[in-house]
PDB file of C-alpha atoms and ligand atoms in Angstrom:
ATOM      1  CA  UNK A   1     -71.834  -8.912-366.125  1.00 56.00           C
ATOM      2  CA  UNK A   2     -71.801  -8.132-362.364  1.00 64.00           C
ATOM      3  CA  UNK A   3     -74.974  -7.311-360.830  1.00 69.00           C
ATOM      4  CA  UNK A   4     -75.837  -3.697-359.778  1.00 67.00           C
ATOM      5  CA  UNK A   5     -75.808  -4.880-355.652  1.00 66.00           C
ATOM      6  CA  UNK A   6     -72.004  -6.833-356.838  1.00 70.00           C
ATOM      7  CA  UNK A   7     -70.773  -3.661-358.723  1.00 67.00           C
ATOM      8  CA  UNK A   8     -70.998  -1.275-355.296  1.00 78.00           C
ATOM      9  CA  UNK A   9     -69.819  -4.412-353.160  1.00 81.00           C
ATOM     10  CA  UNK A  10     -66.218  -3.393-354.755  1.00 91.00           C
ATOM     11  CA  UNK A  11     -67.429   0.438-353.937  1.00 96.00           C
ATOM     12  CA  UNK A  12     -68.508   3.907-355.939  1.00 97.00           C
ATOM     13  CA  UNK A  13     -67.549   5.561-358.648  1.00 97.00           C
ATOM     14  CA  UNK A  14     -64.997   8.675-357.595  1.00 97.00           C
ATOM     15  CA  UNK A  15     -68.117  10.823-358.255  1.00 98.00           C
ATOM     16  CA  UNK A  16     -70.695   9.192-355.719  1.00 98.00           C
ATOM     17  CA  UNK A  17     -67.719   8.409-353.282  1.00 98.00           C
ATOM     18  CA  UNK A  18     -66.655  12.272-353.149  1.00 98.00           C
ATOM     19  CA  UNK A  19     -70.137  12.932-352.002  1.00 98.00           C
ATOM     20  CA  UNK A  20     -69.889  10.403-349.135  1.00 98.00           C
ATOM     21  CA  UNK A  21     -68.819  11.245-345.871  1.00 98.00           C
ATOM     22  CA  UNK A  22     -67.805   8.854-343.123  1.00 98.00           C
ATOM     23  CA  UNK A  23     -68.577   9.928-339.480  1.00 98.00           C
ATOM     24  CA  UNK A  24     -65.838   8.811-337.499  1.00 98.00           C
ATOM     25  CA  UNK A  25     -67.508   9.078-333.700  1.00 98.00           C
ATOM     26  CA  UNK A  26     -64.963   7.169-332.230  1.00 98.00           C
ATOM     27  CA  UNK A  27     -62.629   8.073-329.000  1.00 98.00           C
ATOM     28  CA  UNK A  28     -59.293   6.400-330.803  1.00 97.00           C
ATOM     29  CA  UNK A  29     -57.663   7.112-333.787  1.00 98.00           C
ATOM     30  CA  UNK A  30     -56.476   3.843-334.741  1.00 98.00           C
ATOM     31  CA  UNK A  31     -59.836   2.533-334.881  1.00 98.00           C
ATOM     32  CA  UNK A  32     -60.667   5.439-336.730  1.00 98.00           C
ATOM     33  CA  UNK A  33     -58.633   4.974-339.575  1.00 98.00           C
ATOM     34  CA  UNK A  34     -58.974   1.372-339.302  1.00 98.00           C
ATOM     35  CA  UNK A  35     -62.575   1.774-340.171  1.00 98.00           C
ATOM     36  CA  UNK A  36     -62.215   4.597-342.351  1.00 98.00           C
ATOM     37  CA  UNK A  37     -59.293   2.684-344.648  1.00 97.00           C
ATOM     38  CA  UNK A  38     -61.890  -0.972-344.410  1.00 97.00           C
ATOM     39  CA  UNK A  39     -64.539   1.784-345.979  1.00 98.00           C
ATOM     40  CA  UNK A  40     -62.489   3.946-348.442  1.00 98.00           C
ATOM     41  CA  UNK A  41     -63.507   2.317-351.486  1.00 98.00           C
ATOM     42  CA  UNK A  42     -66.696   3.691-350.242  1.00 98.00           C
ATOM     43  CA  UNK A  43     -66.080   6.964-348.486  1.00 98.00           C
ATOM     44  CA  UNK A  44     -63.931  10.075-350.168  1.00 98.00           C
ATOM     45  CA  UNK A  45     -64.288  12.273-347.089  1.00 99.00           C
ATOM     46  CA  UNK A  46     -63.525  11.432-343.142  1.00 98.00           C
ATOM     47  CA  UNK A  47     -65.875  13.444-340.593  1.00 98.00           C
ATOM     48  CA  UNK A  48     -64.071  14.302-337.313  1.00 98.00           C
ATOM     49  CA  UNK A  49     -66.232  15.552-334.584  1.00 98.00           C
ATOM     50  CA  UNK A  50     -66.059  16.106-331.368  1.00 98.00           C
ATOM     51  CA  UNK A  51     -65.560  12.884-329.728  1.00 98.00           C
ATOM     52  CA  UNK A  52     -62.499  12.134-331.961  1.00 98.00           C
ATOM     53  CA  UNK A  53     -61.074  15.799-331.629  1.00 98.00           C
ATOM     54  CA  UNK A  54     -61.317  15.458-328.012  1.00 98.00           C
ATOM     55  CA  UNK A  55     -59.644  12.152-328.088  1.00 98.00           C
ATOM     56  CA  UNK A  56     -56.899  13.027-330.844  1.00 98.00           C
ATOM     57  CA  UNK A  57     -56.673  16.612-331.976  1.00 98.00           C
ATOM     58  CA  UNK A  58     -55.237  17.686-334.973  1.00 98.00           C
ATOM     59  CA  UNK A  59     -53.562  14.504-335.431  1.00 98.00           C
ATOM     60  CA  UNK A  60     -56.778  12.817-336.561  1.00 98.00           C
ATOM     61  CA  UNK A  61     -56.759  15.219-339.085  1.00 98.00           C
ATOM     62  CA  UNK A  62     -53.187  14.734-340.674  1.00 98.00           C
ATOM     63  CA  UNK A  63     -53.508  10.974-340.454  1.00 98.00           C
ATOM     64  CA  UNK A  64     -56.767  10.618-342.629  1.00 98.00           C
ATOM     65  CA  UNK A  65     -55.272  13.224-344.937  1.00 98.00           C
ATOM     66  CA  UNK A  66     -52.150  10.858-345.198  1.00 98.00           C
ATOM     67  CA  UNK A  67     -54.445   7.832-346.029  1.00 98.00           C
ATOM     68  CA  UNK A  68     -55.743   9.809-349.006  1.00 98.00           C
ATOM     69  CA  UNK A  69     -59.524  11.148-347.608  1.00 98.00           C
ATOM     70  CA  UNK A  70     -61.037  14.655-347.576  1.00 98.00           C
ATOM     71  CA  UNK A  71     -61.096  16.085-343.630  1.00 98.00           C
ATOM     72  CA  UNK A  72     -64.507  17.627-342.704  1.00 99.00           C
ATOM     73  CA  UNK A  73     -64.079  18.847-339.460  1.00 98.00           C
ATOM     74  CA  UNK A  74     -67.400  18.566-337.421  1.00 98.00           C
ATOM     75  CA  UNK A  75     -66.496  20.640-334.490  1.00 98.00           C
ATOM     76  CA  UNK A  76     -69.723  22.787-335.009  1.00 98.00           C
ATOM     77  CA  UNK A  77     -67.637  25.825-333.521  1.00 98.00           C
ATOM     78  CA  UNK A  78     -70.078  28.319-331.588  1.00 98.00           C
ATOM     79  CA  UNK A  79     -67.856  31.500-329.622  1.00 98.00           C
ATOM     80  CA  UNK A  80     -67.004  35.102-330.209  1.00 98.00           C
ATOM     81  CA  UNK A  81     -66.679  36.144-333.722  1.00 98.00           C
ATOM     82  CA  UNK A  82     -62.418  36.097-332.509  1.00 98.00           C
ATOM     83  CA  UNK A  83     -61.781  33.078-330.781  1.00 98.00           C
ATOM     84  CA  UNK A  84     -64.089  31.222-333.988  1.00 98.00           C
ATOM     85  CA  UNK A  85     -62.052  32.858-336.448  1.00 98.00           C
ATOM     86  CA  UNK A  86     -59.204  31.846-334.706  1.00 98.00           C
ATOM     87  CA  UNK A  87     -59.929  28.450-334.686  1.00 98.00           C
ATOM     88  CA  UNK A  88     -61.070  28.383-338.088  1.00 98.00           C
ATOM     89  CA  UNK A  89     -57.881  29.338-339.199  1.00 98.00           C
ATOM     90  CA  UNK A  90     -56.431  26.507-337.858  1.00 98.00           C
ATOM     91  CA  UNK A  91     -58.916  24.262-339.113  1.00 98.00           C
ATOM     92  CA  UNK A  92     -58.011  25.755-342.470  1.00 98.00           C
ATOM     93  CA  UNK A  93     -54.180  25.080-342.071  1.00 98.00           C
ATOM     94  CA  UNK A  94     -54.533  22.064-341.025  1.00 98.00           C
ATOM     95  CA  UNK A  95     -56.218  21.080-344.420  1.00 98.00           C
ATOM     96  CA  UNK A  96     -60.189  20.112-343.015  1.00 98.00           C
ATOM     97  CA  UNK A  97     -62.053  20.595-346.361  1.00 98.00           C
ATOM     98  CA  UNK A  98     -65.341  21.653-344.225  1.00 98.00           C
ATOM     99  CA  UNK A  99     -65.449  23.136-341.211  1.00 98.00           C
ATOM    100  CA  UNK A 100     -69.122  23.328-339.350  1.00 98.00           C
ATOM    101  CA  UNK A 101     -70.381  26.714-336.973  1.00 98.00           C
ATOM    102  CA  UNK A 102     -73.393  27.033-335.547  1.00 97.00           C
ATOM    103  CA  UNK A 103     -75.560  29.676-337.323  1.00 97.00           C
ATOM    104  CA  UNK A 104     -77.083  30.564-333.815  1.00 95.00           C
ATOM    105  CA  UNK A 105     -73.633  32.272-332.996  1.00 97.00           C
ATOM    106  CA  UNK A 106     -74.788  34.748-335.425  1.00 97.00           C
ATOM    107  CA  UNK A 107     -73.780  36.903-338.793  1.00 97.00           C
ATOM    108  CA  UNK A 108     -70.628  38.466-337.541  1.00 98.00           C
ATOM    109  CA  UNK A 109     -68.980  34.851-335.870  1.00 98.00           C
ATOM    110  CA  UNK A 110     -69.840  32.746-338.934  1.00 98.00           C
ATOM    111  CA  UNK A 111     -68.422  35.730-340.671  1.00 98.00           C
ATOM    112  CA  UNK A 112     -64.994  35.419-338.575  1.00 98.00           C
ATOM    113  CA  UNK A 113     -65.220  31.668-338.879  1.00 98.00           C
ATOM    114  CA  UNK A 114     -65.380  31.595-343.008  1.00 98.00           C
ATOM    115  CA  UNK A 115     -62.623  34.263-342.974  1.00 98.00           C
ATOM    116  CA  UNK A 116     -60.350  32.474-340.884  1.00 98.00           C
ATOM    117  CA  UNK A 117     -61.568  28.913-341.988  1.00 98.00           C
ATOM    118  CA  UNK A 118     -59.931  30.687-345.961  1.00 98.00           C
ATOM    119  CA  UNK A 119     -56.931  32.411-344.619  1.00 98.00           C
ATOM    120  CA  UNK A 120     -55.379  29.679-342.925  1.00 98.00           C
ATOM    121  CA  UNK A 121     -56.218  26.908-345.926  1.00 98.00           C
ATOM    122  CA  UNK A 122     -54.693  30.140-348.211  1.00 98.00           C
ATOM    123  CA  UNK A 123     -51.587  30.503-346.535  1.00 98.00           C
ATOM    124  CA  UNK A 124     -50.870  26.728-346.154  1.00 98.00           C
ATOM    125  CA  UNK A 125     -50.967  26.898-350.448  1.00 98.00           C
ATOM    126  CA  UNK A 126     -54.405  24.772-350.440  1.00 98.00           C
ATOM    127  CA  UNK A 127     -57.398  25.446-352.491  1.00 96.00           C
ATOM    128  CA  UNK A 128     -60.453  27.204-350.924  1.00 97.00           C
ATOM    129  CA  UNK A 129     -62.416  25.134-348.219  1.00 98.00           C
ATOM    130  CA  UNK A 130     -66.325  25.140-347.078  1.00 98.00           C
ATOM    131  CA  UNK A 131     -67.585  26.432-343.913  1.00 98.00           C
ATOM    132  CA  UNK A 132     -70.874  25.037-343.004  1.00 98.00           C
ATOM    133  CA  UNK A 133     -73.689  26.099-340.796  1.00 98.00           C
ATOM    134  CA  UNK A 134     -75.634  24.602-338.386  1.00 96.00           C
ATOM    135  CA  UNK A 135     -78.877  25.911-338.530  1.00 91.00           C
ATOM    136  CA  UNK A 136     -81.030  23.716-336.200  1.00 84.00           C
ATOM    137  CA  UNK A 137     -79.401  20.485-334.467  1.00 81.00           C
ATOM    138  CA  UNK A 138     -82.164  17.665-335.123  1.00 74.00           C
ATOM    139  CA  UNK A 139     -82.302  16.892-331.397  1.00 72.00           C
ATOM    140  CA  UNK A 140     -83.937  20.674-330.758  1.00 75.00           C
ATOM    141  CA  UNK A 141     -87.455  19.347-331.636  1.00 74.00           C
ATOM    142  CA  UNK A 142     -89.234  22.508-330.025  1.00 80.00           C
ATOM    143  CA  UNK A 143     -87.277  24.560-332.878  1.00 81.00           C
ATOM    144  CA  UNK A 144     -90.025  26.971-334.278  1.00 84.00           C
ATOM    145  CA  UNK A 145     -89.996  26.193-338.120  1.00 84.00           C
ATOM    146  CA  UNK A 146     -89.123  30.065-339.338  1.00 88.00           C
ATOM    147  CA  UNK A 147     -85.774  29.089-337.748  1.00 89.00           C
ATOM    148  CA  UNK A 148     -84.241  27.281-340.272  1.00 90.00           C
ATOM    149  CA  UNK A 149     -84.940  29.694-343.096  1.00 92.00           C
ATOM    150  CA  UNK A 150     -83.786  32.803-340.811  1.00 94.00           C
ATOM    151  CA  UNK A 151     -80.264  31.079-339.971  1.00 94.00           C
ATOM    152  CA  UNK A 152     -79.768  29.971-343.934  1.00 96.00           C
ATOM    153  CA  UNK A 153     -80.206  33.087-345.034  1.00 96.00           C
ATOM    154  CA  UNK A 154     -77.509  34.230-342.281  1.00 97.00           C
ATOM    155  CA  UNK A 155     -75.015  31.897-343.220  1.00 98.00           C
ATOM    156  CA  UNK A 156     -75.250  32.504-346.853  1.00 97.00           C
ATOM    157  CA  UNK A 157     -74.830  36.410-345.971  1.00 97.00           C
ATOM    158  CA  UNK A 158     -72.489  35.360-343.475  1.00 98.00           C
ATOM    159  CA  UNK A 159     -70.316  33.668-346.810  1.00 98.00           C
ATOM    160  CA  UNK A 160     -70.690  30.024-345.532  1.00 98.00           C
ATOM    161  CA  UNK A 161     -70.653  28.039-348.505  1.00 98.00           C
ATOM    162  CA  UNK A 162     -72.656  25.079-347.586  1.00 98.00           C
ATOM    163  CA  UNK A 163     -75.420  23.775-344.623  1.00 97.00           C
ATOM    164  CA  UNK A 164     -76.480  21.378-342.654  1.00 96.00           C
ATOM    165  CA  UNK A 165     -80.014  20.525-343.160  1.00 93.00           C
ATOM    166  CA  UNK A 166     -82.108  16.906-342.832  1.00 91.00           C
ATOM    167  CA  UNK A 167     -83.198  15.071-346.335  1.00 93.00           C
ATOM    168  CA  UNK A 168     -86.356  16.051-345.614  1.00 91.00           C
ATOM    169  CA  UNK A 169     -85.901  19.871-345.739  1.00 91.00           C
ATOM    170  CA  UNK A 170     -83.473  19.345-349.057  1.00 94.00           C
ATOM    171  CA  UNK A 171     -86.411  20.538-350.996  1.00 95.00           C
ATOM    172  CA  UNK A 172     -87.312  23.558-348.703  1.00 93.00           C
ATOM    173  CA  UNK A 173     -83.164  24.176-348.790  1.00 95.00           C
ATOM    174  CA  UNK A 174     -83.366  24.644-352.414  1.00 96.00           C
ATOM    175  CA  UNK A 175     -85.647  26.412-352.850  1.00 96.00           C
ATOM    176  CA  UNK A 176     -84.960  29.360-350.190  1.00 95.00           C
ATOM    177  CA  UNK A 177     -80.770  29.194-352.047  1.00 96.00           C
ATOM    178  CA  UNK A 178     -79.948  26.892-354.609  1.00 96.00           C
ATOM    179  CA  UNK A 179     -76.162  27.144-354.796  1.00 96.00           C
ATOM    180  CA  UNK A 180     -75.520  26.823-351.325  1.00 97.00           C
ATOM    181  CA  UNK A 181     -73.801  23.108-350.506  1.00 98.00           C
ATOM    182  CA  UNK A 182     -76.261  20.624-349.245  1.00 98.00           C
ATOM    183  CA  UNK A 183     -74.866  18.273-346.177  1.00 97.00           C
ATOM    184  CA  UNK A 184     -77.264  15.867-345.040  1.00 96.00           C
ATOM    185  CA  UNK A 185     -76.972  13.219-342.133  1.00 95.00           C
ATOM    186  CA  UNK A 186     -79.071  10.694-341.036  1.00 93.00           C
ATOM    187  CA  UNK A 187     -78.818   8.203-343.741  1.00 96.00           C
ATOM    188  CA  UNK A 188     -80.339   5.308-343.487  1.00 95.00           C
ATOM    189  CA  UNK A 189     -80.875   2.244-345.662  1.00 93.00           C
ATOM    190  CA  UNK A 190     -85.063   1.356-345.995  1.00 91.00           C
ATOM    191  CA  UNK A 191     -86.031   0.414-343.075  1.00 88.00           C
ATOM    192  CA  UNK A 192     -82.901   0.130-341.046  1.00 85.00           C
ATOM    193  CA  UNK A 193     -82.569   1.172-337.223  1.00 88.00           C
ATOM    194  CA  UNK A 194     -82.928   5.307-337.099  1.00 86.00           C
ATOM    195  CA  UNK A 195     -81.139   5.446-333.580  1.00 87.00           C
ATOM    196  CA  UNK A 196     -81.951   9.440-332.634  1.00 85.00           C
ATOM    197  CA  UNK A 197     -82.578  10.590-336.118  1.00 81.00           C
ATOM    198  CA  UNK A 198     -86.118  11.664-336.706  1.00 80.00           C
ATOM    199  CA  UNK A 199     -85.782  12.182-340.350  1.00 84.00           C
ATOM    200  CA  UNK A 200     -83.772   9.967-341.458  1.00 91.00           C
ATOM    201  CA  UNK A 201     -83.536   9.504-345.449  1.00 94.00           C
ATOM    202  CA  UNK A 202     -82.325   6.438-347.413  1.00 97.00           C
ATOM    203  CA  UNK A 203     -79.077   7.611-349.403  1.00 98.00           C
ATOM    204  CA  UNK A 204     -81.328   7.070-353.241  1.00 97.00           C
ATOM    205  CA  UNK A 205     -83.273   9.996-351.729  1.00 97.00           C
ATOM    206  CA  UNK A 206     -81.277  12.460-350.507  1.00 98.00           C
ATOM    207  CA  UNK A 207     -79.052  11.947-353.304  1.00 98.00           C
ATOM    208  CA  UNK A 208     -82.104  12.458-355.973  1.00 97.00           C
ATOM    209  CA  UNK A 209     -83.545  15.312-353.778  1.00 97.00           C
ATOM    210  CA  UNK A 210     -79.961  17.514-354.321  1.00 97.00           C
ATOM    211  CA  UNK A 211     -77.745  16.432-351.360  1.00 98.00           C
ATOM    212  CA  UNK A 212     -74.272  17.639-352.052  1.00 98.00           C
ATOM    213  CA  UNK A 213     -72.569  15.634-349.297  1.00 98.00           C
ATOM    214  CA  UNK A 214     -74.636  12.657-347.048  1.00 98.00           C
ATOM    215  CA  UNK A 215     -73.136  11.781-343.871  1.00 98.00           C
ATOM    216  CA  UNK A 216     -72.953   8.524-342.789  1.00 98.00           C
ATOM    217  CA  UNK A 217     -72.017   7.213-339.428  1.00 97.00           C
ATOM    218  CA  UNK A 218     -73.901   4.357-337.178  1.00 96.00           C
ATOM    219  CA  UNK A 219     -75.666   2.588-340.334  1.00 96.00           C
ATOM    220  CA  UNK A 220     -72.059   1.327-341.024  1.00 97.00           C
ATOM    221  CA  UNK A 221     -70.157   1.679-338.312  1.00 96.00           C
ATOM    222  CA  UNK A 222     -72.049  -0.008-336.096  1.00 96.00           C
ATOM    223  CA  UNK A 223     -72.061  -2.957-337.909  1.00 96.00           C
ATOM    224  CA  UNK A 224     -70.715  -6.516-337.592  1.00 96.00           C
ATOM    225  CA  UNK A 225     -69.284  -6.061-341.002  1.00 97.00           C
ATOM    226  CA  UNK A 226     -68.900  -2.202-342.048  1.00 97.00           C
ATOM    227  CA  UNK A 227     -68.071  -3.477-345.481  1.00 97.00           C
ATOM    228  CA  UNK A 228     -70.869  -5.365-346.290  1.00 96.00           C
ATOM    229  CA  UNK A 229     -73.040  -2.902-344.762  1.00 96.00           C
ATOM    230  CA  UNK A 230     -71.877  -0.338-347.020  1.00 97.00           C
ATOM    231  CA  UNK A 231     -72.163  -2.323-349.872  1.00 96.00           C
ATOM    232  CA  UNK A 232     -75.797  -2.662-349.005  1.00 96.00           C
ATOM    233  CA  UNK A 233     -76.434   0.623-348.050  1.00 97.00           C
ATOM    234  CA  UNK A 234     -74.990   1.808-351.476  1.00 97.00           C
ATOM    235  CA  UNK A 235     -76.645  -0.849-353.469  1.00 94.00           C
ATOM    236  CA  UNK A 236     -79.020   1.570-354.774  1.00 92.00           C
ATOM    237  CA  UNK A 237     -77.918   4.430-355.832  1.00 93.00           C
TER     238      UNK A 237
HETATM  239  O1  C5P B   1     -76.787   8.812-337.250  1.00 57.69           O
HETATM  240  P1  C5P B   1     -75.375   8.714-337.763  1.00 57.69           P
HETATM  241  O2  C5P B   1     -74.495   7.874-336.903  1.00 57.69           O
HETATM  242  O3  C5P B   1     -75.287   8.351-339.233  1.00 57.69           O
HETATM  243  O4  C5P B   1     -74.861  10.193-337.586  1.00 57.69           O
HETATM  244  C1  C5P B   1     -73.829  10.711-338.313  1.00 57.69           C
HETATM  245  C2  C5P B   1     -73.616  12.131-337.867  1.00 57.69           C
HETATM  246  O5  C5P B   1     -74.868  12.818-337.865  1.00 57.69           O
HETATM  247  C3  C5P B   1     -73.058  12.305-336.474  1.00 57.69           C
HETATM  248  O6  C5P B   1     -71.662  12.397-336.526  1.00 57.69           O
HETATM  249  C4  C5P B   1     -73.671  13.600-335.994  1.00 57.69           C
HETATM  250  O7  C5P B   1     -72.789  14.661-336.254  1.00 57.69           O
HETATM  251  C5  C5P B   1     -74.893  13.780-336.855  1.00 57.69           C
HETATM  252  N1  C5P B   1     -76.122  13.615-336.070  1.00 57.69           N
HETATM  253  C6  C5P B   1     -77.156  14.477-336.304  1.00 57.69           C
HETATM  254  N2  C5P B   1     -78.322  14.378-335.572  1.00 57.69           N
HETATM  255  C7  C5P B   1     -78.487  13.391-334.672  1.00 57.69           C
HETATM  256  C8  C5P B   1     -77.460  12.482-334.457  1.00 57.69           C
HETATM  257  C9  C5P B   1     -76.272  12.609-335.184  1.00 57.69           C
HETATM  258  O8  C5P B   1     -77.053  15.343-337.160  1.00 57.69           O
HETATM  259  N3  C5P B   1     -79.637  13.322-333.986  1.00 57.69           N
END
């Protein structure tokens, strides 16, 4: 029988790999979707942010739709309530599966943004998507800690479906609104390089403490061999 770390080497179940997402933070979109095919038995969704945006647009999109992953579309979208629901609406056309605002923009812009982000995956004939809110980017230290709480309970007012929030406040998340969608980067395999995330998590953890979706970036892509290094990262959970 294969061993547990031999078993993930050939990748996850469709249940763990839907709850993976792979951060693509690459300026060109052939190495994008080189990487993110080489990880697919892996990965189920594709993050585009804003360095592959900027380099590719919408394209980046449609192309890792074609090759068969879920779009979450990391643009972290922060305007007036009708420019975000604007763009939202194309995001939801397009087919991105997640769509992130800040929840600094306020009530009435995420508001626009999950109401646009619906409308435009509705009238393309797709099912509903999930906006997700920002509440406090990890690099904003000085962030006094009522902050987090404040902004989650504006985004779930505000109808976003899921948030953005370290492993290390999954337990805090949970408890403040349990049904909300739990995204959580800075995954890291036991004692592997952090790079700039403070609280960084191994996957075992934030998977056991009620993370809906982990994303993953530098821990694989960074890597000599993203494959392997996936396998590994994965090997426990
Ligand atoms: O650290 P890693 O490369 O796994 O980051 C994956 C994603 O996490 C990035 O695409 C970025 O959106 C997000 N990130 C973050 N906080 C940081 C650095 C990156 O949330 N300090």
């Amino acid at each position: 029988m294969a061993t547990k770390a031999e078993a993930k080497a050939e990748g996850l179940t469709p249940e763990l790999r839907a709850k993976m997402a792979l951060a693509l933070d690459v300026d060109d979109l052939v190495e994008a979707l080189r990487l993110a095919r080489q990880l697919a038995p892996w990965f189920g969704v594709a993050k585009v942010g804003l360095e592959l945006y900027t380099a590719a647009g919408p394209d980046a999109v449609g192309a890792l739709l074609d090759s068969g992953f879920d779009v979450f579309l990391d643009l972290k979208l922060h305007d007036i309530p009708t420019t975000v629901g604007k763009a939202a609406n194309v995001a939801g056309a397009l087919g991105a599966r997640y769509l992130t605002m800040h929840a600094h923009g306020g009530a009435e812009m995420m508001r626009a943004g999950v109401e646009g982000f619906h409308s435009g995956a509705t009238n393309a004939g797709l099912e509903a998507p999930t906006a997700v809110a920002i509440t406090v980017l990890t690099s904003d230290a000085d962030a006094p800690a009522h902050i987090m709480p404040n902004r989650l309970r504006l985004a779930v007012e505000a109808g976003c479906g899921g948030i953005v929030c370290a492993g290390t406040s999954l337990k805090d998340v949970r408890e403040l609104s349990p049904r909300t969608f739990r995204v959580v980067p800075g995954i890291r395999a036991a004692g592997g390089d952090k790079h700039d995330q403070p609280n960084a998590v191994t996957p075992e953890l934030a998977l056991a403490e009620g993370a809906d979706l982990l994303v993953i970036g530098r821990a694989v892509t960074l890597s000599d061999n993203p494959a392997g290094a996936a396998a590994a990262l994965f090997a426990e959970v």
